[in-house]
PDB file of C-alpha atoms in Angstrom:
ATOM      1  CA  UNK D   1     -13.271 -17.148 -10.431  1.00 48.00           C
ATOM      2  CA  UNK D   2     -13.143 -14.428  -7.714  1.00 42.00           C
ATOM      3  CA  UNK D   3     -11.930 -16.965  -5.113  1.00 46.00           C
ATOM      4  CA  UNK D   4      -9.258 -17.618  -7.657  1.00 55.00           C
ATOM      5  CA  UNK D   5      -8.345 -14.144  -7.875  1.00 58.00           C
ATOM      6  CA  UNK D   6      -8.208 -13.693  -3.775  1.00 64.00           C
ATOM      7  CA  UNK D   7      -5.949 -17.218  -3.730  1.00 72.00           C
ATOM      8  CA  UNK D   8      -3.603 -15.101  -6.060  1.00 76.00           C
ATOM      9  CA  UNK D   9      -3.380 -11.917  -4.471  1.00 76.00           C
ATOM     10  CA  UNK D  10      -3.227 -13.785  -0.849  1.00 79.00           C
ATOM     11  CA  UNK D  11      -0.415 -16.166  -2.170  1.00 82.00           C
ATOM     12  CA  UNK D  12       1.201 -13.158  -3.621  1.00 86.00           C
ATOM     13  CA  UNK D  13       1.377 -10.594   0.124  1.00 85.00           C
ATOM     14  CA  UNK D  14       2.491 -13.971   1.541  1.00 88.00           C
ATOM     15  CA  UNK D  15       5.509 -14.206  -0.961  1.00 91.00           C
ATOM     16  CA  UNK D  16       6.335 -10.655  -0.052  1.00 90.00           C
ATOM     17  CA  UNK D  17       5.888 -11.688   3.748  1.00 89.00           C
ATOM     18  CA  UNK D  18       8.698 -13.908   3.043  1.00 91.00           C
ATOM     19  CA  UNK D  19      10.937 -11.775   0.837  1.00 91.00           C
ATOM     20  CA  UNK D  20      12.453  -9.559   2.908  1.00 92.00           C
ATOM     21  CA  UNK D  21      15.785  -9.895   1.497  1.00 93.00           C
ATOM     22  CA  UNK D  22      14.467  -9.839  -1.924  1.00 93.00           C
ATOM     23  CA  UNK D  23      12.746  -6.169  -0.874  1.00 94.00           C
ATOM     24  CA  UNK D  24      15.600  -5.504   0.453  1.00 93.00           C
ATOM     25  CA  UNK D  25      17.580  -5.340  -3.199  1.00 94.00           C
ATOM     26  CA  UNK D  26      14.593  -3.867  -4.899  1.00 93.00           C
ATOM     27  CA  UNK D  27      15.095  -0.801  -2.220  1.00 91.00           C
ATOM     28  CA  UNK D  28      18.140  -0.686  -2.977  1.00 90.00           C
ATOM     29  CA  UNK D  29      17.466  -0.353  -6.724  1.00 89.00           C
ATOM     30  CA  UNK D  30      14.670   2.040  -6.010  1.00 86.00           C
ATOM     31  CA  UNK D  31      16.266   4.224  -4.003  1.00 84.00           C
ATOM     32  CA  UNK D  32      19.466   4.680  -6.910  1.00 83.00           C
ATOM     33  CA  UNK D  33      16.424   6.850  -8.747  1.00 81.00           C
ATOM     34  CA  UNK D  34      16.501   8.639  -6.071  1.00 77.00           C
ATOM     35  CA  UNK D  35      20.008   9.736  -7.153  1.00 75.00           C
ATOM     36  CA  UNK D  36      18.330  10.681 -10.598  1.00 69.00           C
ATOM     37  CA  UNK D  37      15.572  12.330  -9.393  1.00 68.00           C
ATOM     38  CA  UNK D  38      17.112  14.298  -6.044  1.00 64.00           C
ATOM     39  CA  UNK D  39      20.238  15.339  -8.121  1.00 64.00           C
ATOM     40  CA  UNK D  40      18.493  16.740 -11.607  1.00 64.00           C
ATOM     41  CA  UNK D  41      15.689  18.298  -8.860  1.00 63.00           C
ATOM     42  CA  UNK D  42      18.492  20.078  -6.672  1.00 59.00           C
ATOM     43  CA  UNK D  43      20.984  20.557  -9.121  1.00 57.00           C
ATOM     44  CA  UNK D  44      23.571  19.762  -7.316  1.00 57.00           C
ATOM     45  CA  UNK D  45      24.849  15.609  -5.410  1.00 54.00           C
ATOM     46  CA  UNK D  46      25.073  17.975  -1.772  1.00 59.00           C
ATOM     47  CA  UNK D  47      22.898  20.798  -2.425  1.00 59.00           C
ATOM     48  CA  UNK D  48      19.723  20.632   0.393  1.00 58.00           C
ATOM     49  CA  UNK D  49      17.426  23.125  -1.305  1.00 59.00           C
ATOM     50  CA  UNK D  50      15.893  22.595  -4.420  1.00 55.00           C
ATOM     51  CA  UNK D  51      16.185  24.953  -7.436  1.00 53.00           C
ATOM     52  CA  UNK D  52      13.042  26.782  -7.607  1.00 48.00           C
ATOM     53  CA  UNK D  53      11.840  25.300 -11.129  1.00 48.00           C
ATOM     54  CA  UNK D  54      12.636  22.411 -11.833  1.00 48.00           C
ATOM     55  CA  UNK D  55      10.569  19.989 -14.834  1.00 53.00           C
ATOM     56  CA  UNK D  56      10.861  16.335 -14.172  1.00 54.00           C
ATOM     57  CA  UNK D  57      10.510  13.954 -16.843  1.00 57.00           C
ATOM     58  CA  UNK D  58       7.775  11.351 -17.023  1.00 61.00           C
ATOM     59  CA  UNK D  59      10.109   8.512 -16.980  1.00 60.00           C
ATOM     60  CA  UNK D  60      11.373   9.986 -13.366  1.00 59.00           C
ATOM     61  CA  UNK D  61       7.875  10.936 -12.714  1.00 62.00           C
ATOM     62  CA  UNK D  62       6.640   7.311 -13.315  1.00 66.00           C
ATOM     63  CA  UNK D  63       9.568   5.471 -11.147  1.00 67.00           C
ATOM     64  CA  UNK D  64       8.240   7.549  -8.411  1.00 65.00           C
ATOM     65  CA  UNK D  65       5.003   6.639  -8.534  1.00 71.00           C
ATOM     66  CA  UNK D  66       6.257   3.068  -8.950  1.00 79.00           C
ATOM     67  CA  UNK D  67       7.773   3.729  -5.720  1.00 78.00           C
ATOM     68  CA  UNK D  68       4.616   4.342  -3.959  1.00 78.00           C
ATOM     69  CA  UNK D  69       2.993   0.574  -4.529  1.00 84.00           C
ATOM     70  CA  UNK D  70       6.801  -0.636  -4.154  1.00 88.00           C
ATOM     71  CA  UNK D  71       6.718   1.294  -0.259  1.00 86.00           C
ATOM     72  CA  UNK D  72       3.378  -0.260   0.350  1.00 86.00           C
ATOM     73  CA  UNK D  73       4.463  -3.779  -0.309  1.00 91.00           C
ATOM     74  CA  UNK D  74       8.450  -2.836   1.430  1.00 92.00           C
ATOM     75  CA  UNK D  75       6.149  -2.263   4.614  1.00 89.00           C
ATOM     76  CA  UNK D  76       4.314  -5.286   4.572  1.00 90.00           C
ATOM     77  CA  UNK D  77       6.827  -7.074   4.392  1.00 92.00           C
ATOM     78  CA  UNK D  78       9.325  -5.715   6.885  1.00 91.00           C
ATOM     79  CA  UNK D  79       5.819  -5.647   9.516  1.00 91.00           C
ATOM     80  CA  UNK D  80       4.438  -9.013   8.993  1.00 90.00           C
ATOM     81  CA  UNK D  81       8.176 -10.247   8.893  1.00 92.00           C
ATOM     82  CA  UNK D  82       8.763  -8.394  12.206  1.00 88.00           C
ATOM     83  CA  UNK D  83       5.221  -9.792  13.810  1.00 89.00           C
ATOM     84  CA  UNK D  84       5.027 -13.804  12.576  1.00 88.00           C
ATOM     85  CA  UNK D  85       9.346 -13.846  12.895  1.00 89.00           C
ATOM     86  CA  UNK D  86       9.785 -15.176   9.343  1.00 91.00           C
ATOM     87  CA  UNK D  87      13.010 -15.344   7.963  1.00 92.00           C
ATOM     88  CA  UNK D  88      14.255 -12.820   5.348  1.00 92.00           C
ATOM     89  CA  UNK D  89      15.167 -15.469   2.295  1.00 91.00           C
ATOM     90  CA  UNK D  90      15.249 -19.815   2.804  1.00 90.00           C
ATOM     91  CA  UNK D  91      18.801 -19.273   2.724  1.00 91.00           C
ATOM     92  CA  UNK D  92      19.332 -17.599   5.497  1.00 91.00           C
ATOM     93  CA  UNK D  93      16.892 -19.715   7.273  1.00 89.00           C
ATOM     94  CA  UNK D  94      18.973 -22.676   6.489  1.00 90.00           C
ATOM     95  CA  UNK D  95      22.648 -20.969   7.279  1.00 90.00           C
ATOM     96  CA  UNK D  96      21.662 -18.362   9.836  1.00 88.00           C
ATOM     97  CA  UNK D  97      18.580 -19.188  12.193  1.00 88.00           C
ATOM     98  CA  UNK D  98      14.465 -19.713  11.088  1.00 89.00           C
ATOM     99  CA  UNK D  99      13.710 -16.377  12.334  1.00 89.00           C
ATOM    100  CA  UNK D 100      13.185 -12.733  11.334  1.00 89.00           C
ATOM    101  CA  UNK D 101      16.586 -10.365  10.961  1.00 90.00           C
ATOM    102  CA  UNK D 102      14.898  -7.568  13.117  1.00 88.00           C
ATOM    103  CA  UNK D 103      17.361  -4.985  12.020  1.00 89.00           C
ATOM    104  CA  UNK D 104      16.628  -6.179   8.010  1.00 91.00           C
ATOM    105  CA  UNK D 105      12.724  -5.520   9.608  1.00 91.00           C
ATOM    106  CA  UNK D 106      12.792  -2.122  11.023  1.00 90.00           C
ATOM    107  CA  UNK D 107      15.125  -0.959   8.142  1.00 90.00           C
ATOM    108  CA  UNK D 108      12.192  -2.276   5.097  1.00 92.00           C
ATOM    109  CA  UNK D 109       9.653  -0.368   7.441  1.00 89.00           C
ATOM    110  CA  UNK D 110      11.567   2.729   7.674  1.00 86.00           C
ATOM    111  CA  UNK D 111      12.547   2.743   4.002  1.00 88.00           C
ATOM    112  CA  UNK D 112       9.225   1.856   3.038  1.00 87.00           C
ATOM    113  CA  UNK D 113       7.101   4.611   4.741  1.00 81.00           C
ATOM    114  CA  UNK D 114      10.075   7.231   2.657  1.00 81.00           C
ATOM    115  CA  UNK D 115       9.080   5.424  -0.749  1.00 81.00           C
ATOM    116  CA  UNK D 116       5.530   6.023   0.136  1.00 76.00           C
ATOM    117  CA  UNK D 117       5.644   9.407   0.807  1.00 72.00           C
ATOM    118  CA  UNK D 118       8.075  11.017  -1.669  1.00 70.00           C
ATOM    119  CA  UNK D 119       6.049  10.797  -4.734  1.00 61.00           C
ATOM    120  CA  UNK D 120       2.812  12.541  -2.820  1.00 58.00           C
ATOM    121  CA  UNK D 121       4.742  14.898  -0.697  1.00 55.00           C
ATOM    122  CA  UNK D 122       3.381  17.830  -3.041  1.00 49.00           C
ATOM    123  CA  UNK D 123      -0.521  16.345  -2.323  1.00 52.00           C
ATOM    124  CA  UNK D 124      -2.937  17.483   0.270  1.00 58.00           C
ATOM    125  CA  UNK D 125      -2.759  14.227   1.711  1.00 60.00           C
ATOM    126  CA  UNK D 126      -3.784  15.316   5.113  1.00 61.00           C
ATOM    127  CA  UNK D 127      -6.740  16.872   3.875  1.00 62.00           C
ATOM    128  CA  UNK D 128      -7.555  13.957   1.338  1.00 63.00           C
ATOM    129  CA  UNK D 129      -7.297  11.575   4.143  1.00 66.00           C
ATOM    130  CA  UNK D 130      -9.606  13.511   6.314  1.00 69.00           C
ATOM    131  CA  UNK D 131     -12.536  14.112   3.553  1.00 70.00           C
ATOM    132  CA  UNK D 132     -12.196  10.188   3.313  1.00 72.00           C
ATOM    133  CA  UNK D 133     -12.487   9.479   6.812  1.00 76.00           C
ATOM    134  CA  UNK D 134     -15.577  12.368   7.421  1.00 75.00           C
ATOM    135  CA  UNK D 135     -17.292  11.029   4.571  1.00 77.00           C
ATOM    136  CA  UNK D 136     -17.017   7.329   5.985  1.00 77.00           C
ATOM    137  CA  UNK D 137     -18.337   8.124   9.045  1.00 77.00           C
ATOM    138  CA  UNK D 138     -20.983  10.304   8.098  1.00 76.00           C
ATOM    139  CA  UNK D 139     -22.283   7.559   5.526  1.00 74.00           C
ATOM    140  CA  UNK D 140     -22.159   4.728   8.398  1.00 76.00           C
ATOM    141  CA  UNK D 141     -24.128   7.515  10.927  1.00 74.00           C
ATOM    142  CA  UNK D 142     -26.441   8.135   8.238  1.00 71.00           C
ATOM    143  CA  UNK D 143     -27.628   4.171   7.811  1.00 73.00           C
ATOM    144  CA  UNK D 144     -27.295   3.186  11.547  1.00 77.00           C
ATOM    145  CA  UNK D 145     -28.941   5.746  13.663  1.00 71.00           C
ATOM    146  CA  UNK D 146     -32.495   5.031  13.814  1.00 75.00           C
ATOM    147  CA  UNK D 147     -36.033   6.467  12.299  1.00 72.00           C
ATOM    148  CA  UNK D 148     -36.905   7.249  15.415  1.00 73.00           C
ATOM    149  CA  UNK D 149     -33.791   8.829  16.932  1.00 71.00           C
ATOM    150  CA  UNK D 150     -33.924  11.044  13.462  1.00 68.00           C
ATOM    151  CA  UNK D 151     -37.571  11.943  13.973  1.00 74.00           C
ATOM    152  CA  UNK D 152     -36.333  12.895  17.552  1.00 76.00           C
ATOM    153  CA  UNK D 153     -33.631  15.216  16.201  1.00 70.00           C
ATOM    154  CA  UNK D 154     -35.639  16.478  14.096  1.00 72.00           C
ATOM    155  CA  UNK D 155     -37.489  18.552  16.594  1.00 73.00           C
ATOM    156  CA  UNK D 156     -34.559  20.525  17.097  1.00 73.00           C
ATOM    157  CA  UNK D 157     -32.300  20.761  13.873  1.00 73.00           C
ATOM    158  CA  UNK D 158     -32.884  19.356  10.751  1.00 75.00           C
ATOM    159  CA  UNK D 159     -31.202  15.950  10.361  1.00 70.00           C
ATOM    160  CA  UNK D 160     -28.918  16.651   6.956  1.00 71.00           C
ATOM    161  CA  UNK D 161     -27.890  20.024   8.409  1.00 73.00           C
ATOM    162  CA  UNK D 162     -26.519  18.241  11.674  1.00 74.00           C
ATOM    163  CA  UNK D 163     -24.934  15.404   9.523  1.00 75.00           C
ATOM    164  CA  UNK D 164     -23.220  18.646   7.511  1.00 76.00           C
ATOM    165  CA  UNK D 165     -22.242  19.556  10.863  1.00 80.00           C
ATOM    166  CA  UNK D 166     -20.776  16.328  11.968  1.00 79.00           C
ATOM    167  CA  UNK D 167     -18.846  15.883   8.774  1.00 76.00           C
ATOM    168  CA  UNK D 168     -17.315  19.079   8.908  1.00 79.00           C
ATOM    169  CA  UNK D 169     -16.578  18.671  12.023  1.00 83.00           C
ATOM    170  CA  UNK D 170     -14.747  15.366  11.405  1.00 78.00           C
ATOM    171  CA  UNK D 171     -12.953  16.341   8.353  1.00 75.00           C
ATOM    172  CA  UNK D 172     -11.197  19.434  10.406  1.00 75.00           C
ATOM    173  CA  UNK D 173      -9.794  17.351  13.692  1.00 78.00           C
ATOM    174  CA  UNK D 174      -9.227  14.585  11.265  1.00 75.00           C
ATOM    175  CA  UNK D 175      -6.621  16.770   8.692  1.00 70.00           C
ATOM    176  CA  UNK D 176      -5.091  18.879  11.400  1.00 71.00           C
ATOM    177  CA  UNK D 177      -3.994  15.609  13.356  1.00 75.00           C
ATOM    178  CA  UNK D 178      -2.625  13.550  10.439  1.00 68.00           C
ATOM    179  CA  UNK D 179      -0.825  16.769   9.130  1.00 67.00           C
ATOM    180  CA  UNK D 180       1.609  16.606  11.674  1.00 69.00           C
ATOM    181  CA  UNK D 181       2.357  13.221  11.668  1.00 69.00           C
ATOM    182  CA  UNK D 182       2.020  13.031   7.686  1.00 66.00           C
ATOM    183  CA  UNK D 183       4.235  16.169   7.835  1.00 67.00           C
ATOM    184  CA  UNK D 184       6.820  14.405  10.067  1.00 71.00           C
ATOM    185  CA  UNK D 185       7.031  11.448   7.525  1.00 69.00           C
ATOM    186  CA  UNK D 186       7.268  13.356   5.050  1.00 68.00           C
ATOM    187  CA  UNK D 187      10.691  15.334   6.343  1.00 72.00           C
ATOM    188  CA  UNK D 188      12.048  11.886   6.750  1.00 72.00           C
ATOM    189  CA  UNK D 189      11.334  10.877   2.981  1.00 71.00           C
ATOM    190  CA  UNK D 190      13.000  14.091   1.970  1.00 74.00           C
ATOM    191  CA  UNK D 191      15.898  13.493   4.255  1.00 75.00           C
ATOM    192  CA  UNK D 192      16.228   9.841   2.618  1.00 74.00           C
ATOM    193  CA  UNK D 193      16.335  10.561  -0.901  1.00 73.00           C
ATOM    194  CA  UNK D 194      18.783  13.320  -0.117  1.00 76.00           C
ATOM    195  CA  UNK D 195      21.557  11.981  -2.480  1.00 78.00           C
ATOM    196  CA  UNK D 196      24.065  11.582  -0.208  1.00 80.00           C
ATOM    197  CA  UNK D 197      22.270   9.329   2.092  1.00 83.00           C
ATOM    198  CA  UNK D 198      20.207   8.009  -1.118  1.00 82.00           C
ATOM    199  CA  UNK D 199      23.737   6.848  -1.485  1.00 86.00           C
ATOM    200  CA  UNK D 200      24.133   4.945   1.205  1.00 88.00           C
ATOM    201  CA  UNK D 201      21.204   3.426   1.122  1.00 88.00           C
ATOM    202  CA  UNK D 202      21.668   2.260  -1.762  1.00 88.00           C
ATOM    203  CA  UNK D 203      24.958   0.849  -1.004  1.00 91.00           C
ATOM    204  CA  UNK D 204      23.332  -0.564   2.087  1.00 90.00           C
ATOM    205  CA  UNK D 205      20.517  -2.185   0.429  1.00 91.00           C
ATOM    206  CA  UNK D 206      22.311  -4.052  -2.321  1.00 92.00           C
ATOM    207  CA  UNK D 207      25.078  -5.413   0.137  1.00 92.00           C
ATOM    208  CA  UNK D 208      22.419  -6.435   3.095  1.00 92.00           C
ATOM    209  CA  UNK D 209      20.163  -7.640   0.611  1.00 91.00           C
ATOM    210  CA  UNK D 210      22.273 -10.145  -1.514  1.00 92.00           C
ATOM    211  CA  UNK D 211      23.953 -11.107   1.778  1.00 91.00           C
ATOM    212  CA  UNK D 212      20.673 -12.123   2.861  1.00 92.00           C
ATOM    213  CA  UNK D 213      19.395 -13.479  -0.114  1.00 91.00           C
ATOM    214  CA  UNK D 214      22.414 -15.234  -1.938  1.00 91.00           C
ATOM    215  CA  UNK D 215      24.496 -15.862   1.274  1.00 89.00           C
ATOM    216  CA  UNK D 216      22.192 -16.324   4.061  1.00 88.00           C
ATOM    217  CA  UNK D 217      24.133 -14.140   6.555  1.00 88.00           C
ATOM    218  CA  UNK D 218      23.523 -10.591   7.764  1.00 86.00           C
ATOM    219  CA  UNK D 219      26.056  -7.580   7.860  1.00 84.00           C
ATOM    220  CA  UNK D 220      24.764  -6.813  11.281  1.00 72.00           C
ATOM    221  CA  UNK D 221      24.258 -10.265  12.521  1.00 62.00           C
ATOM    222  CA  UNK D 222      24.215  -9.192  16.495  1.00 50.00           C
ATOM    223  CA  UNK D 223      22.335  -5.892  15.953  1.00 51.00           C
ATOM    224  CA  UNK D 224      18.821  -5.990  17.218  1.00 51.00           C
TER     225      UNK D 224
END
């Protein structure tokens, strides 16, 4: 039964892997809650800074979150498209060429990371991620260092003080580093769901991804 279960997710990610014109729409029809969302937050279709209280409703809430797990699979499939050159939809392999519409790639990747990111932007994520990661490591030092090494260290600090030490230690350098990186993806979410270029991505999406999908053809055929 579990096998079963792992042919069905695995069949599923290589679906995805396959779909980039497919993601391609559903970006497109994410990204018009943007609109929704970005406009009732700001108050305004142009306004950059948000009012300061502002109560979003569950249903917006929830299509946000439902953004997250549609980023994650947006990504995969705009990466493993981009690495095993598979083409966006069996139509345009059959009108167009058998191989990957890099532009289509990069684009799924880009928009992808900004669905990730926008519902969690108001999370610690940096410090989340590097709790995770200390904790990890200081498990997997705990079970592979030796009883003798530990005896050894032992003689000069006690062993669950130094593996406080180490996880501290770990957690710290790991949060600073991914906040500015996490931060920098971040500013590009916000910058994408900005209506006005939520707008055009939308438009973008919809057109690139039926031309893909239905017609077989790209809007940028020679780009990339």
């Amino acid at each position: 039964m579990l096998f079963d279960y792992w042919d069905v997710i695995q069949g599923f990610f290589n679906w995805v892997a396959k779909s980039a014109a497919i993601m391609m729409v559903l970006s497109g029809a994410m990204a018009i809650t943007w609109l929704g969302y970005e406009r009732k937050r700001r108050g305004s279709f142009t306004k950059r800074k948000a009012e300061e209280e502002f109560n979003v409703t569950k249903f917006l809430r929830g299509l946000s979150y439902l953004g997250l797990i549609l980023g994650i699979f947006v990504i995969w499939s705009g990466v493993m498209s981009l690495i095993l050159d598979i083409p966006p939809s069996d139509q345009y392999r059959d009108v167009t060429e058998d191989a990957a519409n890099h532009f289509t790639c990069i684009f799924l990747i880009v928009v992808g990371i900004a669905m990730f990111f926008k519902p969690i932007s108001d999370l610690p994520l940096s410090s989340i991620l590097g709790l995770i990661v200390a904790a990890v490591v200081t498990f997997i030092i705990a079970i592979i260092v030796p009883d003798g090494a530990v005896q050894w260290i032992a003689g000069f600090i006690n062993p669950k003080w130094l593996l406080v030490i180490i996880f501290i230690i770990i957690a710290v350098v790991v949060a600073l580093t991914a906040k500015f990186y996490i931060g920098t993806l971040q500013k590009i979410s916000k910058f994408l769901s900005w209506p006005p270029i939520a707008f055009i991505i939308v438009v973008f999406c919809l057109v690139q991804g039926f031309c893909l999908w239905i017609g077989g053809f790209s809007i940028f055929a020679n780009l990339l």
